[in-house]
Amino acid sequence: MLREVLISLWNGFGQSLQLFCYTLLGGLPLGLLIAFGSMSKIGPIRTFIRGVVWVIRGTPLMLQLIVIYYGPGLLGRGMNLWGGGQGGRMAAAAAAFILNYACYFSEIYRGGIESIPRGQTEAGRVLGMTKAQIFFRIKLKQVYKRILPPMGNEVITLVKDTCLARIIAIYELTYSGQAYIKSDGLLWPLLLTGVFYLAFSGLLSVLLKREEKRLAYFE
Amino acid sequence: MAYLEIESLGKRFGGADILHGVSLSLERGKILTLIGPSGEGKTTLLRCLNGLETPDMGVIRLNGETVFDAAAPKQRERKQTHRAFGLVFQAFHLFPQYTVLQNVMLAPSLQRRESKAELKARAMALLEKVGLTEKADSYPNTLSGGQQQRAAIARALAMEPDVLCFDEPTSALDPELTREVLNVIRLLKKEGRTMIVVTHEMAFAKEASDLVAFLKDGTVAECGTSEQLFEAPRTEALKRFLMQTE
């Protein structure tokens, strides 16, 4: 029995891990773009982006998942973006998670970027550096160091948020564990999923701490 | 025509004239110090020269070429191989994630066609000049304020500015460290660098300047050699200012 449960949970963890990776791969760059948008000098862009961030951060991720997965299909025939099957569901879940997390990331980026003293930019400017050079060569690493702790928080939260994807029938880790309550009347497989979550978030915490240490050489 | 000509420069912030009608000229290889009470436009003047602020009025000419003209403000030259002006800040503003050597090499490595080896040799020569050879591989947060400021001077020199500006370079330093930094400026003077220094170090201004300008209410109230200004001030405002700073 244990063997069977472990295999099932392992598969569920695979789904959770996939969603986790897609969210970071898509959400980290998209978040930076959204951060730039929310700091844009062009008023309408700024207002629009800040509006989007407000909506996404102000509504439940679960609701967003449902709307993003079912919404297109309800708009009319041929509008179903996601296709059928597990692949389509994963694509929809990834889209919802990326958008949701990108909005949270964007606020962390913005805070980080705005916390860099203006003198850094000015020092770059009087040396004749371009805006892009100043951002990528001077500010980015300082921003990275500053946002690492709050980003780490979000990443740990994401580990556990992946279980929301079950609402559109993705067989992620929690779902796999809970299945044994219905089928065999067993609770311990669900408790065992907790060990998976703890181990994974524990590993991430260690990696984040190590990264913070690596950056401790400057202020 | 003088090497550097500043002609009736003006700058407004939110309806207040911070600078108005500032005209100054400076010969090549000379050192001009700007003195005066705080908040009278000295720093703004340096920021205008360095392009951190765009003046609303006036012209800046260097070596006969127009560097800035308020009538055509977009034409400020960009991407030259060397800079018309360089600026050393009061608070250093070194890049904390880079070593001293990397701080000096960063801007030239992005803008000049020099091999890494040439670049490094030139940067090391600059660090030797400011006495920081041993600190080349140190990070800014391990340096004293005086060392940081000397590193910042080397960084500014790496872009080979025609005129090097200092904005209260020693105001954040205690007397011992102030001396280190002022000695570097004296050394640069000997080399024939053209410099503009905003300072509250009156003894330094008196001894090292070829030209002193006293700024008051956003304009040059008095300008002359250091003997003229310190020994025989003409305006009441300067007399009062010198009394206060003694």
CSV table of C-alpha atoms in Angstrom, one decimal:
chain,number,residue,atom,x,y,z
A,1,MET,CA,0.0,0.0,0.0
A,2,LEU,CA,2.7,2.4,1.0
A,3,ARG,CA,4.5,1.8,-2.3
A,4,GLU,CA,1.3,2.5,-4.2
A,5,VAL,CA,0.6,5.7,-2.3
A,6,LEU,CA,4.1,7.0,-2.7
A,7,ILE,CA,4.0,6.5,-6.4
A,8,SER,CA,0.7,8.3,-6.6
A,9,LEU,CA,1.9,11.2,-4.5
A,10,TRP,CA,5.1,11.3,-6.4
A,11,ASN,CA,3.1,11.8,-9.6
A,12,GLY,CA,1.0,14.4,-7.9
A,13,PHE,CA,4.1,16.2,-6.8
A,14,GLY,CA,5.4,16.1,-10.4
A,15,GLN,CA,2.3,18.1,-11.4
A,16,SER,CA,2.7,20.6,-8.6
A,17,LEU,CA,6.4,21.0,-9.4
A,18,GLN,CA,5.6,21.6,-13.1
A,19,LEU,CA,3.1,24.3,-12.2
A,20,PHE,CA,5.7,25.8,-9.7
A,21,CYS,CA,8.4,26.0,-12.4
A,22,TYR,CA,6.1,27.4,-15.1
A,23,THR,CA,4.9,30.1,-12.6
A,24,LEU,CA,8.5,31.2,-11.8
A,25,LEU,CA,9.7,31.0,-15.3
A,26,GLY,CA,6.9,33.1,-16.6
A,27,GLY,CA,6.1,35.2,-13.5
A,28,LEU,CA,9.6,36.5,-12.7
A,29,PRO,CA,10.1,38.2,-16.1
A,30,LEU,CA,6.5,39.2,-16.5
A,31,GLY,CA,6.6,40.7,-13.0
A,32,LEU,CA,9.5,42.9,-14.0
A,33,LEU,CA,7.7,44.1,-17.1
A,34,ILE,CA,4.6,44.9,-15.0
A,35,ALA,CA,6.8,46.8,-12.5
A,36,PHE,CA,8.2,48.9,-15.3
A,37,GLY,CA,4.6,49.5,-16.5
A,38,SER,CA,3.5,50.6,-13.1
A,39,MET,CA,6.4,53.1,-13.0
A,40,SER,CA,5.9,54.3,-16.6
A,41,LYS,CA,6.0,58.0,-17.3
A,42,ILE,CA,3.0,57.6,-19.6
A,43,GLY,CA,-0.1,58.1,-17.4
A,44,PRO,CA,-2.6,55.8,-19.2
A,45,ILE,CA,-0.1,52.9,-19.2
A,46,ARG,CA,0.6,53.4,-15.5
A,47,THR,CA,-3.1,53.6,-14.6
A,48,PHE,CA,-4.0,50.5,-16.7
A,49,ILE,CA,-1.2,48.4,-15.2
A,50,ARG,CA,-1.9,49.5,-11.6
A,51,GLY,CA,-5.6,48.7,-12.3
A,52,VAL,CA,-4.7,45.2,-13.4
A,53,VAL,CA,-2.5,44.7,-10.4
A,54,TRP,CA,-5.3,45.9,-8.1
A,55,VAL,CA,-7.8,43.4,-9.6
A,56,ILE,CA,-5.5,40.5,-9.6
A,57,ARG,CA,-4.2,41.1,-6.1
A,58,GLY,CA,-7.7,41.9,-4.8
A,59,THR,CA,-9.5,38.7,-6.0
A,60,PRO,CA,-8.8,35.1,-5.0
A,61,LEU,CA,-6.4,33.1,-7.2
A,62,MET,CA,-9.0,30.3,-7.2
A,63,LEU,CA,-11.5,32.6,-8.8
A,64,GLN,CA,-9.0,33.6,-11.4
A,65,LEU,CA,-8.2,30.0,-12.2
A,66,ILE,CA,-11.8,29.2,-12.8
A,67,VAL,CA,-12.4,32.3,-15.0
A,68,ILE,CA,-9.3,31.8,-17.0
A,69,TYR,CA,-10.0,28.1,-17.6
A,70,TYR,CA,-13.7,28.2,-18.3
A,71,GLY,CA,-14.1,31.8,-19.5
A,72,PRO,CA,-12.8,31.5,-23.1
A,73,GLY,CA,-15.0,28.5,-23.8
A,74,LEU,CA,-18.1,30.3,-22.6
A,75,LEU,CA,-17.5,33.2,-24.9
A,76,GLY,CA,-18.4,31.1,-27.9
A,77,ARG,CA,-17.5,28.1,-29.9
A,78,GLY,CA,-14.0,28.0,-31.2
A,79,MET,CA,-12.8,30.3,-28.4
A,80,ASN,CA,-11.6,27.6,-26.2
A,81,LEU,CA,-8.0,28.5,-25.8
A,82,TRP,CA,-6.9,25.6,-23.7
A,83,GLY,CA,-7.9,22.5,-25.6
A,84,GLY,CA,-9.0,19.5,-23.7
A,85,GLY,CA,-7.2,17.1,-21.4
A,86,GLN,CA,-4.6,17.4,-18.7
A,87,GLY,CA,-2.3,19.5,-21.0
A,88,GLY,CA,-4.9,22.1,-21.6
A,89,ARG,CA,-5.7,22.3,-17.9
A,90,MET,CA,-2.1,22.7,-17.0
A,91,ALA,CA,-1.7,25.5,-19.6
A,92,ALA,CA,-4.7,27.4,-18.2
A,93,ALA,CA,-3.4,26.9,-14.6
A,94,ALA,CA,0.0,28.1,-15.6
A,95,ALA,CA,-1.5,31.2,-17.3
A,96,ALA,CA,-3.5,32.0,-14.1
A,97,PHE,CA,-0.6,31.4,-11.8
A,98,ILE,CA,1.9,33.4,-13.9
A,99,LEU,CA,-0.5,36.4,-14.1
A,100,ASN,CA,-1.3,36.2,-10.4
A,101,TYR,CA,2.3,35.9,-9.2
A,102,ALA,CA,3.6,38.4,-11.7
A,103,CYS,CA,1.4,41.0,-10.1
A,104,TYR,CA,2.8,40.2,-6.6
A,105,PHE,CA,6.3,40.0,-8.0
A,106,SER,CA,5.9,43.4,-9.7
A,107,GLU,CA,5.2,45.2,-6.4
A,108,ILE,CA,8.3,43.6,-4.9
A,109,TYR,CA,10.4,44.6,-7.9
A,110,ARG,CA,8.9,48.2,-7.8
A,111,GLY,CA,9.7,48.5,-4.1
A,112,GLY,CA,13.2,47.2,-4.7
A,113,ILE,CA,13.9,49.5,-7.7
A,114,GLU,CA,12.6,52.5,-5.9
A,115,SER,CA,14.7,51.8,-2.8
A,116,ILE,CA,18.0,52.2,-4.7
A,117,PRO,CA,19.4,55.6,-3.8
A,118,ARG,CA,19.1,58.2,-6.6
A,119,GLY,CA,22.9,58.8,-6.3
A,120,GLN,CA,23.5,55.4,-8.0
A,121,THR,CA,21.6,56.6,-11.1
A,122,GLU,CA,23.2,60.0,-11.1
A,123,ALA,CA,26.7,58.5,-10.7
A,124,GLY,CA,26.0,56.4,-13.8
A,125,ARG,CA,24.7,59.4,-15.7
A,126,VAL,CA,27.6,61.6,-15.1
A,127,LEU,CA,29.9,58.8,-16.3
A,128,GLY,CA,27.9,58.9,-19.6
A,129,MET,CA,26.1,55.5,-19.1
A,130,THR,CA,22.8,55.0,-20.8
A,131,LYS,CA,19.6,54.2,-18.9
A,132,ALA,CA,19.7,50.6,-19.9
A,133,GLN,CA,23.4,50.3,-18.7
A,134,ILE,CA,22.5,52.0,-15.5
A,135,PHE,CA,19.7,49.6,-14.8
A,136,PHE,CA,21.4,46.4,-15.9
A,137,ARG,CA,25.0,47.1,-14.8
A,138,ILE,CA,24.4,49.1,-11.6
A,139,LYS,CA,20.9,48.7,-10.2
A,140,LEU,CA,19.8,45.2,-11.0
A,141,LYS,CA,22.1,43.4,-8.7
A,142,GLN,CA,21.4,45.8,-5.8
A,143,VAL,CA,17.7,45.3,-6.5
A,144,TYR,CA,18.1,41.6,-6.6
A,145,LYS,CA,19.8,41.6,-3.2
A,146,ARG,CA,17.1,43.7,-1.6
A,147,ILE,CA,14.2,41.8,-3.0
A,148,LEU,CA,15.5,38.3,-2.3
A,149,PRO,CA,13.9,37.9,1.2
A,150,PRO,CA,10.4,39.0,0.1
A,151,MET,CA,10.7,37.1,-3.1
A,152,GLY,CA,11.7,34.0,-1.1
A,153,ASN,CA,8.5,34.4,0.8
A,154,GLU,CA,6.4,34.5,-2.3
A,155,VAL,CA,8.2,31.4,-3.7
A,156,ILE,CA,7.5,29.5,-0.5
A,157,THR,CA,3.8,30.5,-0.7
A,158,LEU,CA,3.7,29.4,-4.3
A,159,VAL,CA,4.8,25.9,-3.3
A,160,LYS,CA,1.6,25.6,-1.3
A,161,ASP,CA,-0.6,27.6,-3.6
A,162,THR,CA,-0.1,25.0,-6.4
A,163,CYS,CA,-2.8,22.9,-4.6
A,164,LEU,CA,-5.4,25.4,-5.8
A,165,ALA,CA,-5.0,24.0,-9.3
A,166,ARG,CA,-7.1,21.0,-8.3
A,167,ILE,CA,-10.2,23.3,-8.8
A,168,ILE,CA,-9.8,22.8,-12.5
A,169,ALA,CA,-9.0,19.1,-12.0
A,170,ILE,CA,-5.2,19.1,-12.1
A,171,TYR,CA,-4.1,16.0,-10.2
A,172,GLU,CA,-1.6,17.8,-8.1
A,173,LEU,CA,-0.1,16.6,-4.8
A,174,THR,CA,-2.9,17.4,-2.4
A,175,TYR,CA,-5.5,15.9,-4.7
A,176,SER,CA,-3.5,12.7,-5.0
A,177,GLY,CA,-3.4,12.4,-1.2
A,178,GLN,CA,-7.0,13.3,-0.7
A,179,ALA,CA,-8.1,10.7,-3.2
A,180,TYR,CA,-7.4,7.9,-0.6
A,181,ILE,CA,-10.0,9.3,1.8
A,182,LYS,CA,-12.7,8.6,-0.7
A,183,SER,CA,-11.4,5.4,-2.2
A,184,ASP,CA,-9.9,3.6,0.9
A,185,GLY,CA,-11.0,5.7,3.9
A,186,LEU,CA,-7.3,6.5,4.6
A,187,LEU,CA,-6.1,9.8,6.1
A,188,TRP,CA,-2.4,9.1,6.3
A,189,PRO,CA,-1.7,9.6,2.6
A,190,LEU,CA,-3.0,13.1,2.9
A,191,LEU,CA,-0.8,13.7,5.9
A,192,LEU,CA,2.1,12.3,3.9
A,193,THR,CA,1.7,15.0,1.3
A,194,GLY,CA,2.6,17.4,4.1
A,195,VAL,CA,6.0,15.8,4.2
A,196,PHE,CA,6.5,16.5,0.5
A,197,TYR,CA,5.5,20.1,0.9
A,198,LEU,CA,7.8,20.5,4.0
A,199,ALA,CA,10.7,18.9,2.3
A,200,PHE,CA,10.4,21.0,-0.8
A,201,SER,CA,9.9,24.3,0.9
A,202,GLY,CA,12.8,23.3,3.3
A,203,LEU,CA,15.1,22.8,0.3
A,204,LEU,CA,14.0,26.2,-1.1
A,205,SER,CA,14.7,27.9,2.2
A,206,VAL,CA,18.2,26.5,2.3
A,207,LEU,CA,18.9,27.6,-1.3
A,208,LEU,CA,17.5,31.1,-0.5
A,209,LYS,CA,19.6,31.5,2.6
A,210,ARG,CA,22.7,30.4,0.6
A,211,GLU,CA,22.0,33.0,-2.0
A,212,GLU,CA,21.5,35.7,0.6
A,213,LYS,CA,24.9,34.7,2.0
A,214,ARG,CA,26.5,34.9,-1.4
A,215,LEU,CA,25.3,38.5,-1.7
A,216,ALA,CA,26.4,39.6,1.8
A,217,TYR,CA,29.7,41.0,0.5
A,218,PHE,CA,28.1,44.3,-0.4
A,219,GLU,CA,25.6,46.6,1.1
B,1,MET,CA,37.7,83.4,-25.4
B,2,ALA,CA,38.3,81.4,-22.2
B,3,TYR,CA,38.5,77.6,-22.1
B,4,LEU,CA,35.2,77.2,-20.2
B,5,GLU,CA,32.5,79.8,-20.7
B,6,ILE,CA,29.3,79.8,-18.7
B,7,GLU,CA,26.9,82.4,-20.0
B,8,SER,CA,23.8,83.7,-18.0
B,9,LEU,CA,22.8,80.2,-16.9
B,10,GLY,CA,19.4,80.0,-15.2
B,11,LYS,CA,17.4,77.3,-13.5
B,12,ARG,CA,14.0,77.4,-11.9
B,13,PHE,CA,12.5,74.8,-9.6
B,14,GLY,CA,8.7,75.1,-9.0
B,15,GLY,CA,8.6,78.8,-9.6
B,16,ALA,CA,11.8,79.6,-7.6
B,17,ASP,CA,14.9,80.9,-9.3
B,18,ILE,CA,17.7,78.7,-8.0
B,19,LEU,CA,20.1,80.1,-10.5
B,20,HIS,CA,19.8,83.2,-12.5
B,21,GLY,CA,22.2,84.9,-14.8
B,22,VAL,CA,25.3,82.9,-13.7
B,23,SER,CA,28.2,83.8,-15.9
B,24,LEU,CA,31.7,82.5,-15.3
B,25,SER,CA,34.8,81.8,-17.3
B,26,LEU,CA,37.7,79.6,-16.5
B,27,GLU,CA,41.1,79.1,-18.2
B,28,ARG,CA,42.4,75.7,-19.0
B,29,GLY,CA,44.3,74.0,-16.1
B,30,LYS,CA,42.9,76.4,-13.5
B,31,ILE,CA,40.9,75.6,-10.5
B,32,LEU,CA,37.7,77.5,-9.6
B,33,THR,CA,36.1,77.2,-6.2
B,34,LEU,CA,32.5,78.1,-5.5
B,35,ILE,CA,31.8,79.3,-2.1
B,36,GLY,CA,28.8,80.7,-0.3
B,37,PRO,CA,26.0,79.8,2.1
B,38,SER,CA,24.1,76.5,1.6
B,39,GLY,CA,21.1,76.6,-0.7
B,40,GLU,CA,22.4,79.4,-2.9
B,41,GLY,CA,22.8,77.3,-6.1
B,42,LYS,CA,26.4,76.0,-5.9
B,43,THR,CA,25.4,72.4,-6.2
B,44,THR,CA,22.7,73.2,-8.8
B,45,LEU,CA,25.3,74.9,-10.9
B,46,LEU,CA,27.5,71.8,-10.9
B,47,ARG,CA,24.5,69.6,-11.7
B,48,CYS,CA,23.6,71.8,-14.6
B,49,LEU,CA,27.2,71.5,-16.0
B,50,ASN,CA,27.0,67.7,-15.7
B,51,GLY,CA,23.7,67.3,-17.3
B,52,LEU,CA,21.9,66.1,-14.1
B,53,GLU,CA,19.7,69.2,-14.4
B,54,THR,CA,18.7,71.0,-17.6
B,55,PRO,CA,19.2,74.7,-17.3
B,56,ASP,CA,16.2,76.9,-18.5
B,57,MET,CA,18.5,79.6,-19.8
B,58,GLY,CA,22.0,80.1,-20.9
B,59,VAL,CA,24.9,78.6,-22.8
B,60,ILE,CA,27.8,76.4,-21.8
B,61,ARG,CA,30.9,76.5,-24.0
B,62,LEU,CA,34.0,74.5,-23.7
B,63,ASN,CA,37.1,75.0,-25.8
B,64,GLY,CA,35.1,77.0,-28.3
B,65,GLU,CA,32.4,74.4,-28.7
B,66,THR,CA,28.9,74.7,-27.4
B,67,VAL,CA,28.2,71.9,-24.9
B,68,PHE,CA,24.8,73.2,-24.0
B,69,ASP,CA,22.5,75.8,-25.2
B,70,ALA,CA,19.1,76.3,-23.5
B,71,ALA,CA,17.7,77.4,-26.9
B,72,ALA,CA,18.4,73.8,-28.2
B,73,PRO,CA,18.6,71.7,-25.1
B,74,LYS,CA,18.3,68.4,-26.9
B,75,GLN,CA,21.6,68.8,-28.6
B,76,ARG,CA,23.7,68.0,-25.6
B,77,GLU,CA,26.4,65.7,-27.0
B,78,ARG,CA,26.1,62.0,-26.1
B,79,LYS,CA,28.4,59.0,-26.4
B,80,GLN,CA,31.6,61.0,-26.8
B,81,THR,CA,34.8,59.1,-26.2
B,82,HIS,CA,35.5,61.4,-23.4
B,83,ARG,CA,33.3,63.6,-21.3
B,84,ALA,CA,33.2,67.4,-21.2
B,85,PHE,CA,32.5,67.3,-17.4
B,86,GLY,CA,33.0,64.8,-14.6
B,87,LEU,CA,31.4,65.0,-11.1
B,88,VAL,CA,32.6,63.8,-7.7
B,89,PHE,CA,29.7,63.7,-5.3
B,90,GLN,CA,29.6,64.6,-1.6
B,91,ALA,CA,28.3,61.1,-0.7
B,92,PHE,CA,30.7,59.3,-3.1
B,93,HIS,CA,28.0,57.0,-4.7
B,94,LEU,CA,30.4,54.2,-5.5
B,95,PHE,CA,28.7,51.1,-6.9
B,96,PRO,CA,28.6,48.8,-3.9
B,97,GLN,CA,28.6,45.5,-5.7
B,98,TYR,CA,31.9,46.2,-7.6
B,99,THR,CA,35.4,46.3,-6.4
B,100,VAL,CA,37.3,49.6,-6.5
B,101,LEU,CA,39.0,48.6,-9.7
B,102,GLN,CA,35.7,47.5,-11.3
B,103,ASN,CA,34.1,50.8,-10.2
B,104,VAL,CA,36.8,52.7,-12.1
B,105,MET,CA,36.7,50.4,-15.2
B,106,LEU,CA,32.9,50.0,-15.5
B,107,ALA,CA,32.0,53.2,-17.5
B,108,PRO,CA,35.0,53.2,-19.8
B,109,SER,CA,34.5,49.5,-20.5
B,110,LEU,CA,31.0,50.3,-21.8
B,111,GLN,CA,31.9,53.3,-23.8
B,112,ARG,CA,35.4,53.1,-25.1
B,113,ARG,CA,37.2,50.9,-27.5
B,114,GLU,CA,40.0,49.8,-25.3
B,115,SER,CA,41.2,46.3,-24.7
B,116,LYS,CA,40.6,45.0,-21.2
B,117,ALA,CA,44.4,45.1,-20.6
B,118,GLU,CA,44.7,48.7,-21.6
B,119,LEU,CA,41.7,49.6,-19.6
B,120,LYS,CA,43.0,47.9,-16.5
B,121,ALA,CA,46.4,49.4,-16.8
B,122,ARG,CA,44.9,52.8,-17.1
B,123,ALA,CA,42.6,52.2,-14.1
B,124,MET,CA,45.5,50.9,-12.0
B,125,ALA,CA,47.5,54.0,-12.9
B,126,LEU,CA,44.6,56.2,-11.7
B,127,LEU,CA,44.3,54.2,-8.5
B,128,GLU,CA,48.0,54.7,-7.9
B,129,LYS,CA,47.6,58.4,-8.4
B,130,VAL,CA,44.9,58.5,-5.7
B,131,GLY,CA,46.9,56.1,-3.4
B,132,LEU,CA,44.6,53.2,-3.6
B,133,THR,CA,46.7,50.5,-5.4
B,134,GLU,CA,46.3,48.2,-2.4
B,135,LYS,CA,42.6,48.6,-2.3
B,136,ALA,CA,41.9,47.8,-6.0
B,137,ASP,CA,40.2,44.5,-5.2
B,138,SER,CA,38.4,45.7,-2.1
B,139,TYR,CA,34.7,46.4,-2.0
B,140,PRO,CA,33.5,50.0,-1.1
B,141,ASN,CA,31.9,49.0,2.2
B,142,THR,CA,35.3,48.0,3.5
B,143,LEU,CA,36.9,51.4,2.8
B,144,SER,CA,37.0,54.5,4.9
B,145,GLY,CA,35.2,57.6,3.7
B,146,GLY,CA,38.4,59.2,2.5
B,147,GLN,CA,39.3,56.0,0.5
B,148,GLN,CA,35.8,55.9,-1.0
B,149,GLN,CA,36.0,59.5,-2.1
B,150,ARG,CA,39.5,58.9,-3.6
B,151,ALA,CA,38.1,55.9,-5.5
B,152,ALA,CA,35.2,58.0,-6.7
B,153,ILE,CA,37.8,60.6,-8.0
B,154,ALA,CA,39.6,57.8,-9.9
B,155,ARG,CA,36.3,56.6,-11.3
B,156,ALA,CA,35.5,60.2,-12.5
B,157,LEU,CA,39.0,60.6,-14.0
B,158,ALA,CA,38.7,57.3,-16.0
B,159,MET,CA,36.2,59.0,-18.4
B,160,GLU,CA,38.9,61.7,-18.9
B,161,PRO,CA,36.6,64.7,-18.4
B,162,ASP,CA,37.8,68.1,-19.6
B,163,VAL,CA,36.5,69.7,-16.5
B,164,LEU,CA,36.3,67.8,-13.2
B,165,CYS,CA,33.7,69.1,-10.7
B,166,PHE,CA,33.6,68.3,-7.0
B,167,ASP,CA,30.4,68.8,-5.0
B,168,GLU,CA,31.5,69.4,-1.4
B,169,PRO,CA,33.9,66.4,-1.7
B,170,THR,CA,34.9,66.5,2.0
B,171,SER,CA,31.7,67.5,3.7
B,172,ALA,CA,31.0,63.9,4.7
B,173,LEU,CA,34.6,63.3,6.1
B,174,ASP,CA,36.4,64.0,9.3
B,175,PRO,CA,39.5,66.3,9.2
B,176,GLU,CA,42.0,63.6,8.8
B,177,LEU,CA,40.2,62.1,5.8
B,178,THR,CA,39.5,65.5,4.4
B,179,ARG,CA,43.2,66.1,4.1
B,180,GLU,CA,43.7,63.0,2.1
B,181,VAL,CA,41.1,64.0,-0.4
B,182,LEU,CA,42.3,67.6,-0.6
B,183,ASN,CA,45.8,66.4,-1.3
B,184,VAL,CA,44.5,64.4,-4.3
B,185,ILE,CA,42.9,67.6,-5.6
B,186,ARG,CA,46.1,69.5,-5.1
B,187,LEU,CA,47.9,66.8,-7.0
B,188,LEU,CA,45.5,67.0,-9.9
B,189,LYS,CA,46.0,70.8,-9.9
B,190,LYS,CA,49.7,70.2,-10.4
B,191,GLU,CA,48.9,68.0,-13.3
B,192,GLY,CA,47.1,70.9,-14.9
B,193,ARG,CA,43.5,69.6,-14.6
B,194,THR,CA,40.7,72.1,-15.0
B,195,MET,CA,38.5,71.8,-11.9
B,196,ILE,CA,35.5,73.4,-10.3
B,197,VAL,CA,35.2,72.7,-6.6
B,198,VAL,CA,32.2,73.5,-4.3
B,199,THR,CA,33.6,73.6,-0.8
B,200,HIS,CA,33.2,74.8,2.7
B,201,GLU,CA,36.9,74.4,3.4
B,202,MET,CA,37.8,78.0,3.3
B,203,ALA,CA,41.5,77.4,4.0
B,204,PHE,CA,41.7,75.1,1.0
B,205,ALA,CA,39.7,77.5,-1.2
B,206,LYS,CA,42.1,80.3,-0.2
B,207,GLU,CA,45.3,78.4,-0.9
B,208,ALA,CA,44.4,76.3,-3.9
B,209,SER,CA,42.1,78.3,-6.0
B,210,ASP,CA,43.1,80.3,-9.1
B,211,LEU,CA,39.6,81.8,-9.1
B,212,VAL,CA,36.9,82.0,-6.5
B,213,ALA,CA,33.3,82.7,-7.0
B,214,PHE,CA,30.9,83.7,-4.2
B,215,LEU,CA,27.4,82.6,-5.0
B,216,LYS,CA,24.5,84.4,-3.3
B,217,ASP,CA,20.8,84.2,-4.2
B,218,GLY,CA,21.5,82.0,-7.2
B,219,THR,CA,23.9,84.3,-8.9
B,220,VAL,CA,27.6,85.2,-8.8
B,221,ALA,CA,27.8,88.0,-6.2
B,222,GLU,CA,31.6,88.3,-6.4
B,223,CYS,CA,34.3,86.6,-8.5
B,224,GLY,CA,38.0,87.1,-8.5
B,225,THR,CA,41.4,85.7,-7.4
B,226,SER,CA,41.5,84.2,-3.9
B,227,GLU,CA,43.5,87.3,-2.7
B,228,GLN,CA,40.8,89.6,-4.0
B,229,LEU,CA,38.0,87.7,-2.4
B,230,PHE,CA,39.5,86.7,0.9
B,231,GLU,CA,41.7,89.8,1.6
B,232,ALA,CA,39.5,92.5,0.1
B,233,PRO,CA,35.9,91.4,-0.2
B,234,ARG,CA,33.8,94.1,-1.9
B,235,THR,CA,30.3,93.1,-1.0
B,236,GLU,CA,28.7,93.1,2.5
B,237,ALA,CA,27.3,89.6,1.9
B,238,LEU,CA,30.8,88.1,1.3
B,239,LYS,CA,32.3,90.0,4.3
B,240,ARG,CA,29.5,88.6,6.5
B,241,PHE,CA,30.0,85.1,5.0
B,242,LEU,CA,33.7,85.1,5.6
B,243,MET,CA,33.2,86.3,9.2
B,244,GLN,CA,30.9,83.5,9.9
B,245,THR,CA,33.1,80.8,8.5
B,246,GLU,CA,36.2,81.9,10.3
